[in-house]
mmCIF file of C-alpha atoms in Angstrom:
data_model
loop_
_atom_site.group_PDB
_atom_site.id
_atom_site.type_symbol
_atom_site.label_atom_id
_atom_site.label_comp_id
_atom_site.label_asym_id
_atom_site.label_seq_id
_atom_site.Cartn_x
_atom_site.Cartn_y
_atom_site.Cartn_z
ATOM 1 C CA MET W 1208 48.766 93.345 96.694
ATOM 2 C CA ASP W 1209 47.062 92.564 99.986
ATOM 3 C CA ALA W 1210 44.922 95.287 101.451
ATOM 4 C CA LEU W 1211 46.271 96.847 104.600
ATOM 5 C CA ASP W 1212 44.032 98.545 107.136
ATOM 6 C CA GLY W 1213 43.519 102.021 108.532
ATOM 7 C CA ASN W 1214 46.372 101.614 111.034
ATOM 8 C CA ALA W 1215 48.789 101.803 108.113
ATOM 9 C CA ILE W 1216 47.804 105.393 107.328
ATOM 10 C CA GLY W 1217 47.519 106.712 110.861
ATOM 11 C CA GLY W 1218 50.271 109.243 110.152
ATOM 12 C CA LEU W 1219 48.760 110.461 106.901
ATOM 13 C CA LEU W 1220 45.312 110.818 108.481
ATOM 14 C CA HIS W 1221 46.745 112.647 111.486
ATOM 15 C CA GLU W 1222 48.473 115.011 109.074
ATOM 16 C CA VAL W 1223 45.278 115.621 107.081
ATOM 17 C CA PHE W 1224 42.796 115.872 109.970
ATOM 18 C CA GLY W 1225 45.100 117.317 112.613
ATOM 19 C CA THR W 1226 44.259 114.618 115.144
ATOM 20 C CA GLU W 1227 44.440 110.888 115.785
ATOM 21 C CA MET W 1228 42.009 109.181 113.385
ATOM 22 C CA THR W 1229 42.602 105.409 113.494
ATOM 23 C CA ALA W 1230 40.119 105.048 116.354
ATOM 24 C CA ALA W 1231 37.667 107.486 114.720
ATOM 25 C CA ILE W 1232 34.329 105.971 113.784
ATOM 26 C CA GLY W 1233 33.354 106.116 110.125
ATOM 27 C CA THR W 1234 29.995 105.391 108.522
ATOM 28 C CA CYS W 1235 29.937 103.949 104.998
ATOM 29 C CA ALA W 1236 27.697 106.060 102.770
ATOM 30 C CA ASN W 1237 26.877 103.000 100.693
ATOM 31 C CA CYS W 1238 25.987 100.233 103.165
ATOM 32 C CA GLY W 1239 25.852 102.085 106.471
ATOM 33 C CA ARG W 1240 28.521 100.004 108.221
ATOM 34 C CA VAL W 1241 29.803 101.863 111.269
ATOM 35 C CA ALA W 1242 33.368 100.916 112.189
ATOM 36 C CA PRO W 1243 36.685 102.310 113.365
ATOM 37 C CA VAL W 1244 38.866 103.720 110.601
ATOM 38 C CA ALA W 1245 41.536 101.186 111.645
ATOM 39 C CA GLU W 1246 39.285 98.362 110.462
ATOM 40 C CA THR W 1247 38.754 99.633 106.913
ATOM 41 C CA LEU W 1248 40.570 98.202 103.898
ATOM 42 C CA VAL W 1249 43.433 100.410 102.782
ATOM 43 C CA TYR W 1250 45.315 100.241 99.486
ATOM 44 C CA LEU W 1251 48.567 102.140 99.280
ATOM 45 C CA GLN W 1252 49.519 101.023 95.805
ATOM 46 C CA ALA W 1253 46.563 102.574 93.995
ATOM 47 C CA PRO W 1254 47.028 105.992 92.428
ATOM 48 C CA GLY W 1255 46.786 107.767 95.754
ATOM 49 C CA THR W 1256 45.673 106.095 98.961
ATOM 50 C CA VAL W 1257 42.288 104.396 98.812
ATOM 51 C CA MET W 1258 40.148 103.359 101.775
ATOM 52 C CA ARG W 1259 37.296 100.929 101.233
ATOM 53 C CA CYS W 1260 34.477 99.529 103.341
ATOM 54 C CA ARG W 1261 35.285 96.075 104.712
ATOM 55 C CA ARG W 1262 31.673 94.966 104.221
ATOM 56 C CA CYS W 1263 30.553 96.339 100.836
ATOM 57 C CA PHE W 1264 33.924 97.366 99.337
ATOM 58 C CA ALA W 1265 32.650 100.852 98.453
ATOM 59 C CA VAL W 1266 35.302 103.564 98.319
ATOM 60 C CA LEU W 1267 35.190 105.578 101.559
ATOM 61 C CA MET W 1268 38.113 107.917 101.109
ATOM 62 C CA VAL W 1269 40.788 108.792 98.597
ATOM 63 C CA VAL W 1270 43.868 110.834 99.451
ATOM 64 C CA VAL W 1271 46.069 112.062 96.635
ATOM 65 C CA ARG W 1272 49.325 113.896 97.189
ATOM 66 C CA HIS W 1273 50.445 116.482 94.741
ATOM 67 C CA ALA W 1274 53.681 118.262 95.610
ATOM 68 C CA ASP W 1275 53.045 119.550 99.148
ATOM 69 C CA MET W 1276 49.277 119.498 98.755
ATOM 70 C CA LYS W 1277 46.941 116.704 99.769
ATOM 71 C CA CYS W 1278 43.562 116.315 98.092
ATOM 72 C CA ILE W 1279 41.038 114.292 100.034
ATOM 73 C CA ASP W 1280 37.754 112.862 98.761
ATOM 74 C CA LEU W 1281 35.405 111.851 101.566
ATOM 75 C CA LEU W 1282 32.199 111.419 99.568
ATOM 76 C CA GLY W 1283 32.054 107.733 100.484
ATOM 77 C CA MET W 1284 31.737 108.521 104.194
ATOM 78 C CA ALA W 1285 28.314 109.435 105.562
ATOM 79 C CA ALA W 1286 29.937 110.410 108.874
ATOM 80 C CA LEU W 1287 33.374 110.461 110.451
ATOM 81 C CA GLU W 1288 33.696 111.162 114.161
ATOM 82 C CA PRO W 1289 37.008 111.252 116.047
ATOM 83 C CA ALA W 1290 36.968 108.910 119.033
ATOM 84 C CA THR W 1291 36.269 110.516 122.374
ATOM 85 C CA PRO W 1292 39.504 110.324 124.383
ATOM 86 C CA MET F 1409 40.351 127.861 121.986
ATOM 87 C CA ALA F 1410 39.068 127.385 125.519
ATOM 88 C CA GLY F 1411 37.390 124.081 126.198
ATOM 89 C CA THR F 1412 38.905 122.214 123.298
ATOM 90 C CA ALA F 1413 41.635 119.636 123.609
ATOM 91 C CA VAL F 1414 45.062 120.676 122.480
ATOM 92 C CA ARG F 1415 45.726 118.902 119.235
ATOM 93 C CA GLU F 1416 49.240 117.661 118.907
ATOM 94 C CA ARG F 1417 50.544 118.455 115.460
ATOM 95 C CA LEU F 1418 52.377 115.599 113.875
ATOM 96 C CA THR F 1419 55.709 116.916 112.702
ATOM 97 C CA TRP F 1420 58.733 115.290 111.141
ATOM 98 C CA ARG F 1421 61.725 115.327 113.470
ATOM 99 C CA VAL F 1422 65.307 114.327 112.884
ATOM 100 C CA ALA F 1423 66.132 111.279 114.995
ATOM 101 C CA THR F 1424 69.615 110.016 115.727
ATOM 102 C CA VAL F 1425 70.189 106.294 115.439
ATOM 103 C CA GLY F 1426 71.426 104.704 118.663
ATOM 104 C CA ALA F 1427 72.102 101.089 119.555
ATOM 105 C CA MET F 1428 71.085 98.363 117.134
ATOM 106 C CA ILE F 1429 70.424 94.736 118.010
ATOM 107 C CA ASP F 1430 70.144 91.872 115.536
ATOM 108 C CA GLU F 1431 67.141 89.861 116.697
ATOM 109 C CA THR F 1432 67.247 87.207 113.954
ATOM 110 C CA ALA F 1433 69.078 86.819 110.629
ATOM 111 C CA THR F 1434 66.665 89.276 108.993
ATOM 112 C CA VAL F 1435 65.302 91.355 111.869
ATOM 113 C CA ARG F 1436 66.968 94.250 113.627
ATOM 114 C CA THR F 1437 65.935 96.464 116.529
ATOM 115 C CA ILE F 1438 66.965 100.101 116.141
ATOM 116 C CA GLU F 1439 66.981 102.611 118.979
ATOM 117 C CA LEU F 1440 66.185 106.183 118.055
ATOM 118 C CA ASP F 1441 66.951 109.342 119.938
ATOM 119 C CA ILE F 1442 64.096 111.655 118.946
ATOM 120 C CA PRO F 1443 64.115 115.244 120.214
ATOM 121 C CA ASP F 1444 60.891 116.383 121.945
ATOM 122 C CA TRP F 1445 59.296 112.954 121.607
ATOM 123 C CA MET F 1446 55.869 112.859 123.197
ATOM 124 C CA SER F 1447 55.656 109.634 125.226
ATOM 125 C CA HIS F 1448 53.824 106.931 123.305
ATOM 126 C CA ARG F 1449 51.302 104.285 124.303
ATOM 127 C CA ALA F 1450 52.080 100.588 123.955
ATOM 128 C CA GLY F 1451 50.933 99.493 120.503
ATOM 129 C CA GLN F 1452 51.471 102.800 118.714
ATOM 130 C CA HIS F 1453 53.573 103.381 115.589
ATOM 131 C CA LEU F 1454 55.920 105.858 114.111
ATOM 132 C CA ASP F 1455 56.520 106.815 110.491
ATOM 133 C CA ILE F 1456 59.960 106.905 108.929
ATOM 134 C CA ARG F 1457 60.747 109.014 105.885
ATOM 135 C CA LEU F 1458 63.778 108.432 103.702
ATOM 136 C CA THR F 1459 64.697 110.890 100.974
ATOM 137 C CA ALA F 1460 67.038 109.779 98.198
ATOM 138 C CA GLU F 1461 69.605 112.103 96.660
ATOM 139 C CA ASP F 1462 67.365 112.540 93.598
ATOM 140 C CA GLY F 1463 64.500 113.682 95.844
ATOM 141 C CA TYR F 1464 62.571 110.393 95.790
ATOM 142 C CA VAL F 1465 60.769 109.977 99.097
ATOM 143 C CA ALA F 1466 59.700 106.719 100.755
ATOM 144 C CA GLU F 1467 57.617 106.608 103.938
ATOM 145 C CA ARG F 1468 56.914 103.548 106.070
ATOM 146 C CA SER F 1469 55.099 102.950 109.331
ATOM 147 C CA TYR F 1470 56.684 100.801 112.051
ATOM 148 C CA SER F 1471 55.310 99.582 115.346
ATOM 149 C CA ILE F 1472 57.182 100.857 118.374
ATOM 150 C CA ALA F 1473 58.904 98.000 120.185
ATOM 151 C CA SER F 1474 59.797 99.840 123.392
ATOM 152 C CA THR F 1475 57.724 100.887 126.380
ATOM 153 C CA PRO F 1476 56.750 104.508 126.982
ATOM 154 C CA ASP F 1477 59.570 104.804 129.542
ATOM 155 C CA GLU F 1478 62.392 103.445 127.406
ATOM 156 C CA PRO F 1479 64.307 105.001 124.536
ATOM 157 C CA VAL F 1480 62.162 104.708 121.413
ATOM 158 C CA ALA F 1481 62.967 101.557 119.460
ATOM 159 C CA ILE F 1482 61.541 99.937 116.361
ATOM 160 C CA THR F 1483 62.106 96.391 115.170
ATOM 161 C CA VAL F 1484 62.367 96.038 111.400
ATOM 162 C CA GLU F 1485 62.191 92.905 109.281
ATOM 163 C CA ARG F 1486 64.181 93.003 106.062
ATOM 164 C CA LEU F 1487 61.871 92.347 103.115
ATOM 165 C CA VAL F 1488 63.584 90.920 100.035
ATOM 166 C CA ASP F 1489 61.976 93.387 97.644
ATOM 167 C CA GLY F 1490 61.707 96.165 100.213
ATOM 168 C CA GLU F 1491 62.581 99.781 99.468
ATOM 169 C CA VAL F 1492 63.130 100.886 103.029
ATOM 170 C CA SER F 1493 63.725 97.826 105.206
ATOM 171 C CA PRO F 1494 67.012 96.744 103.540
ATOM 172 C CA TYR F 1495 68.412 100.207 104.190
ATOM 173 C CA LEU F 1496 67.255 100.217 107.814
ATOM 174 C CA THR F 1497 68.529 96.703 108.550
ATOM 175 C CA GLU F 1498 71.799 96.729 106.583
ATOM 176 C CA ASP F 1499 73.074 100.229 105.873
ATOM 177 C CA LEU F 1500 72.008 102.275 108.862
ATOM 178 C CA ARG F 1501 74.764 103.053 111.393
ATOM 179 C CA ALA F 1502 74.710 104.410 114.934
ATOM 180 C CA GLY F 1503 74.852 108.192 114.762
ATOM 181 C CA ASP F 1504 73.015 108.382 111.418
ATOM 182 C CA GLU F 1505 70.064 110.751 111.240
ATOM 183 C CA ILE F 1506 66.660 109.808 109.859
ATOM 184 C CA GLU F 1507 63.306 111.587 109.718
ATOM 185 C CA VAL F 1508 60.636 110.301 112.075
ATOM 186 C CA ARG F 1509 57.155 111.355 113.117
ATOM 187 C CA GLY F 1510 54.859 110.005 115.791
ATOM 188 C CA PRO F 1511 53.551 108.579 117.987
ATOM 189 C CA ILE F 1512 50.711 107.482 115.722
ATOM 190 C CA GLY F 1513 47.520 105.552 116.324
ATOM 191 C CA GLY F 1514 44.830 105.237 118.965
ATOM 192 C CA TYR F 1515 43.090 102.008 117.973
ATOM 193 C CA PHE F 1516 45.700 99.275 118.288
ATOM 194 C CA VAL F 1517 46.732 100.359 121.761
ATOM 195 C CA TRP F 1518 46.328 98.524 125.027
ATOM 196 C CA PRO F 1519 43.875 100.155 127.468
ATOM 197 C CA TRP F 1520 45.705 98.953 130.570
ATOM 198 C CA GLN F 1521 43.258 100.845 132.758
ATOM 199 C CA ASP F 1522 40.800 98.031 132.020
ATOM 200 C CA PRO F 1523 42.344 95.151 133.997
ATOM 201 C CA ALA F 1524 39.154 93.106 134.130
ATOM 202 C CA SER F 1525 39.637 91.649 130.662
ATOM 203 C CA PRO F 1526 42.250 88.984 130.037
ATOM 204 C CA LEU F 1527 44.412 89.731 127.064
ATOM 205 C CA LEU F 1528 44.957 87.500 124.059
ATOM 206 C CA LEU F 1529 47.766 88.585 121.755
ATOM 207 C CA VAL F 1530 48.156 86.742 118.459
ATOM 208 C CA ALA F 1531 51.237 87.520 116.390
ATOM 209 C CA GLY F 1532 52.309 86.419 112.949
ATOM 210 C CA GLY F 1533 56.018 86.947 112.249
ATOM 211 C CA SER F 1534 57.115 90.510 112.986
ATOM 212 C CA GLY F 1535 53.556 91.210 114.136
ATOM 213 C CA VAL F 1536 54.992 90.458 117.567
ATOM 214 C CA VAL F 1537 56.651 93.895 117.749
ATOM 215 C CA PRO F 1538 53.771 95.920 119.269
ATOM 216 C CA PHE F 1539 53.175 93.070 121.714
ATOM 217 C CA ARG F 1540 56.711 93.391 123.022
ATOM 218 C CA SER F 1541 55.853 96.973 123.924
ATOM 219 C CA ILE F 1542 52.595 95.875 125.544
ATOM 220 C CA LEU F 1543 54.192 93.012 127.509
ATOM 221 C CA ARG F 1544 57.094 95.131 128.741
ATOM 222 C CA HIS F 1545 54.772 97.960 129.685
ATOM 223 C CA ARG F 1546 52.450 95.578 131.500
ATOM 224 C CA SER F 1547 55.388 94.266 133.493
ATOM 225 C CA ASP F 1548 56.883 97.719 134.188
ATOM 226 C CA ILE F 1549 53.694 99.093 135.673
ATOM 227 C CA GLY F 1550 53.010 95.948 137.702
ATOM 228 C CA ASN F 1551 49.802 95.234 135.815
ATOM 229 C CA THR F 1552 48.451 91.742 136.492
ATOM 230 C CA THR F 1553 46.029 91.289 133.590
ATOM 231 C CA PRO F 1554 46.154 87.586 132.690
ATOM 232 C CA THR F 1555 47.810 87.548 129.281
ATOM 233 C CA ARG F 1556 48.453 84.965 126.614
ATOM 234 C CA LEU F 1557 50.648 85.460 123.574
ATOM 235 C CA LEU F 1558 50.279 83.052 120.686
ATOM 236 C CA TYR F 1559 53.139 83.632 118.290
ATOM 237 C CA SER F 1560 53.286 82.060 114.834
ATOM 238 C CA ALA F 1561 56.729 81.958 113.223
ATOM 239 C CA ARG F 1562 58.216 80.015 110.343
ATOM 240 C CA SER F 1563 60.886 78.312 112.451
ATOM 241 C CA LEU F 1564 62.510 78.706 115.857
ATOM 242 C CA PRO F 1565 65.402 80.861 114.543
ATOM 243 C CA ASP F 1566 62.757 83.230 113.109
ATOM 244 C CA VAL F 1567 61.265 83.905 116.545
ATOM 245 C CA ILE F 1568 61.960 87.529 117.452
ATOM 246 C CA TYR F 1569 62.672 88.427 121.134
ATOM 247 C CA ARG F 1570 62.832 84.718 121.972
ATOM 248 C CA ALA F 1571 64.998 85.009 125.088
ATOM 249 C CA GLU F 1572 62.778 87.761 126.464
ATOM 250 C CA LEU F 1573 59.555 85.936 125.649
ATOM 251 C CA ASP F 1574 60.838 82.694 127.155
ATOM 252 C CA ALA F 1575 61.642 84.573 130.363
ATOM 253 C CA THR F 1576 58.199 86.132 130.821
ATOM 254 C CA SER F 1577 56.328 85.162 133.952
ATOM 255 C CA ASP F 1578 53.808 86.681 136.338
ATOM 256 C CA GLY F 1579 50.622 85.922 134.514
ATOM 257 C CA VAL F 1580 51.929 85.885 130.943
ATOM 258 C CA GLN F 1581 51.812 82.653 128.989
ATOM 259 C CA VAL F 1582 53.687 82.512 125.704
ATOM 260 C CA SER F 1583 53.092 79.768 123.179
ATOM 261 C CA TYR F 1584 54.673 79.357 119.793
ATOM 262 C CA THR F 1585 53.505 77.634 116.685
ATOM 263 C CA LEU F 1586 56.124 76.912 114.035
ATOM 264 C CA THR F 1587 54.685 76.743 110.548
ATOM 265 C CA ARG F 1588 57.513 75.526 108.320
ATOM 266 C CA GLN F 1589 60.186 73.846 110.353
ATOM 267 C CA GLN F 1590 60.276 72.403 113.850
ATOM 268 C CA PRO F 1591 63.505 71.492 115.639
ATOM 269 C CA PRO F 1592 63.970 67.879 116.805
ATOM 270 C CA GLY F 1593 62.028 67.253 119.980
ATOM 271 C CA TRP F 1594 59.832 70.345 119.527
ATOM 272 C CA THR F 1595 57.034 70.242 122.053
ATOM 273 C CA GLY F 1596 55.305 73.471 121.037
ATOM 274 C CA HIS F 1597 52.604 73.793 118.428
ATOM 275 C CA SER F 1598 53.147 73.195 114.731
ATOM 276 C CA GLY F 1599 51.378 74.519 111.671
ATOM 277 C CA ARG F 1600 49.239 77.565 111.104
ATOM 278 C CA VAL F 1601 46.989 79.098 113.716
ATOM 279 C CA ASN F 1602 43.648 77.377 113.216
ATOM 280 C CA ASP F 1603 40.356 76.885 115.027
ATOM 281 C CA ALA F 1604 41.645 73.979 117.106
ATOM 282 C CA LEU F 1605 44.726 75.860 118.299
ATOM 283 C CA LEU F 1606 42.718 78.990 119.110
ATOM 284 C CA HIS F 1607 40.167 76.897 120.942
ATOM 285 C CA GLU F 1608 43.016 75.607 123.099
ATOM 286 C CA VAL F 1609 44.812 78.928 123.656
ATOM 287 C CA ALA F 1610 42.112 81.610 123.581
ATOM 288 C CA TRP F 1611 40.454 82.728 126.818
ATOM 289 C CA PRO F 1612 36.910 81.500 127.389
ATOM 290 C CA LEU F 1613 34.278 83.977 126.261
ATOM 291 C CA GLU F 1614 32.729 84.416 129.703
ATOM 292 C CA GLN F 1615 35.934 86.142 130.854
ATOM 293 C CA ARG F 1616 35.257 88.932 128.310
ATOM 294 C CA PRO F 1617 38.722 88.693 126.771
ATOM 295 C CA LEU F 1618 40.232 91.389 124.614
ATOM 296 C CA ALA F 1619 42.126 90.103 121.578
ATOM 297 C CA TYR F 1620 44.808 91.784 119.489
ATOM 298 C CA ILE F 1621 46.002 90.296 116.232
ATOM 299 C CA CYS F 1622 48.983 91.657 114.323
ATOM 300 C CA GLY F 1623 50.708 90.201 111.302
ATOM 301 C CA PRO F 1624 50.526 89.802 107.546
ATOM 302 C CA THR F 1625 47.086 90.531 106.077
ATOM 303 C CA ALA F 1626 46.173 86.910 105.292
ATOM 304 C CA PHE F 1627 47.210 85.810 108.802
ATOM 305 C CA VAL F 1628 45.164 88.527 110.489
ATOM 306 C CA GLU F 1629 42.081 87.832 108.359
ATOM 307 C CA SER F 1630 42.196 84.140 109.128
ATOM 308 C CA VAL F 1631 42.794 84.513 112.890
ATOM 309 C CA ALA F 1632 40.158 87.247 113.246
ATOM 310 C CA ALA F 1633 37.587 85.119 111.423
ATOM 311 C CA ALA F 1634 38.435 82.134 113.613
ATOM 312 C CA LEU F 1635 38.083 84.157 116.844
ATOM 313 C CA VAL F 1636 34.750 85.571 115.716
ATOM 314 C CA GLY F 1637 33.794 81.991 114.859
ATOM 315 C CA LEU F 1638 34.592 81.028 118.461
ATOM 316 C CA GLY F 1639 32.141 83.717 119.544
ATOM 317 C CA TYR F 1640 34.469 86.662 120.225
ATOM 318 C CA PRO F 1641 32.467 89.841 119.555
ATOM 319 C CA GLY F 1642 33.930 91.849 116.670
ATOM 320 C CA ASP F 1643 34.567 94.850 118.882
ATOM 321 C CA ARG F 1644 36.735 92.746 121.234
ATOM 322 C CA VAL F 1645 39.059 91.741 118.391
ATOM 323 C CA LYS F 1646 41.518 94.453 117.363
ATOM 324 C CA THR F 1647 43.473 93.930 114.201
ATOM 325 C CA GLU F 1648 46.525 95.355 112.514
ATOM 326 C CA ARG F 1649 47.767 94.221 109.122
ATOM 327 C CA PHE F 1650 51.081 94.897 107.476
ATOM 328 C CA GLY F 1651 50.548 93.411 104.044
ATOM 329 C CA GLY F 1652 52.110 90.432 102.344
ATOM 330 C CA ALA F 1653 54.668 88.181 103.928
#
């Protein structure tokens, strides 16, 4: 399964964060890469949705749906700032 | 809260299917009448949610093919093993209702307020869909940004929007490359998008071009790497991948 990118989960991220997030700037807690969410690697076929750093492959974010609840793990992100409009 | 931007909640709405147009043997454009649709920007997406009788839910994201001023339309390619695309391209009928939410995305959008940068659009297969929105919008608003579309398709019958793309003018140059089959007398490009082809088609660096690449993951990776190899700064190359092809 090819990795997609952050564009593919724009709807899910908007739902979770309450705002547009594909242009948000994330910082990888492992390697420090600073890049738009749209440019991360995204795997939809994992258990849950997994976002990884395009440079070091560290896990940045995991979103798991359970019934109507969404659990989000952001420990792999050192920072995540929505883009200024 | 005073001083903070109003955040638009993304909600599922029930859309009514309107006109449908077969673009190729496997690709269909579907117009959607969506109540209270907030106007989108060229390049944005919407999500579609289908719920089976047993409660199984499938969600997919599709690029919007229409301009902000037209009825919302998506263009869907039927994938052989797809869960959603066969339904959308074969079973859906005008008047049917489907769940939709959007518009979605703020990265793969065209900042038309920045006319100084020529635009390079590189599409693989149905990756051309968001570019149709961008090209139509550009034309509608009388924008004159010099624009080139390089479109890679398997064969000429696989080219989506061909009549429309062939009719573009006023500063838009469209070139095709056919990867698997070329008709007799084909004078366009053949084979995959590679360094040599990009060198020929891409705007020179000194013009500070802005590049958008949309297509299957492997296509996008290879074109993005080639553009960066030509010297395009990473932040001037916007990418959108839709998986295997």
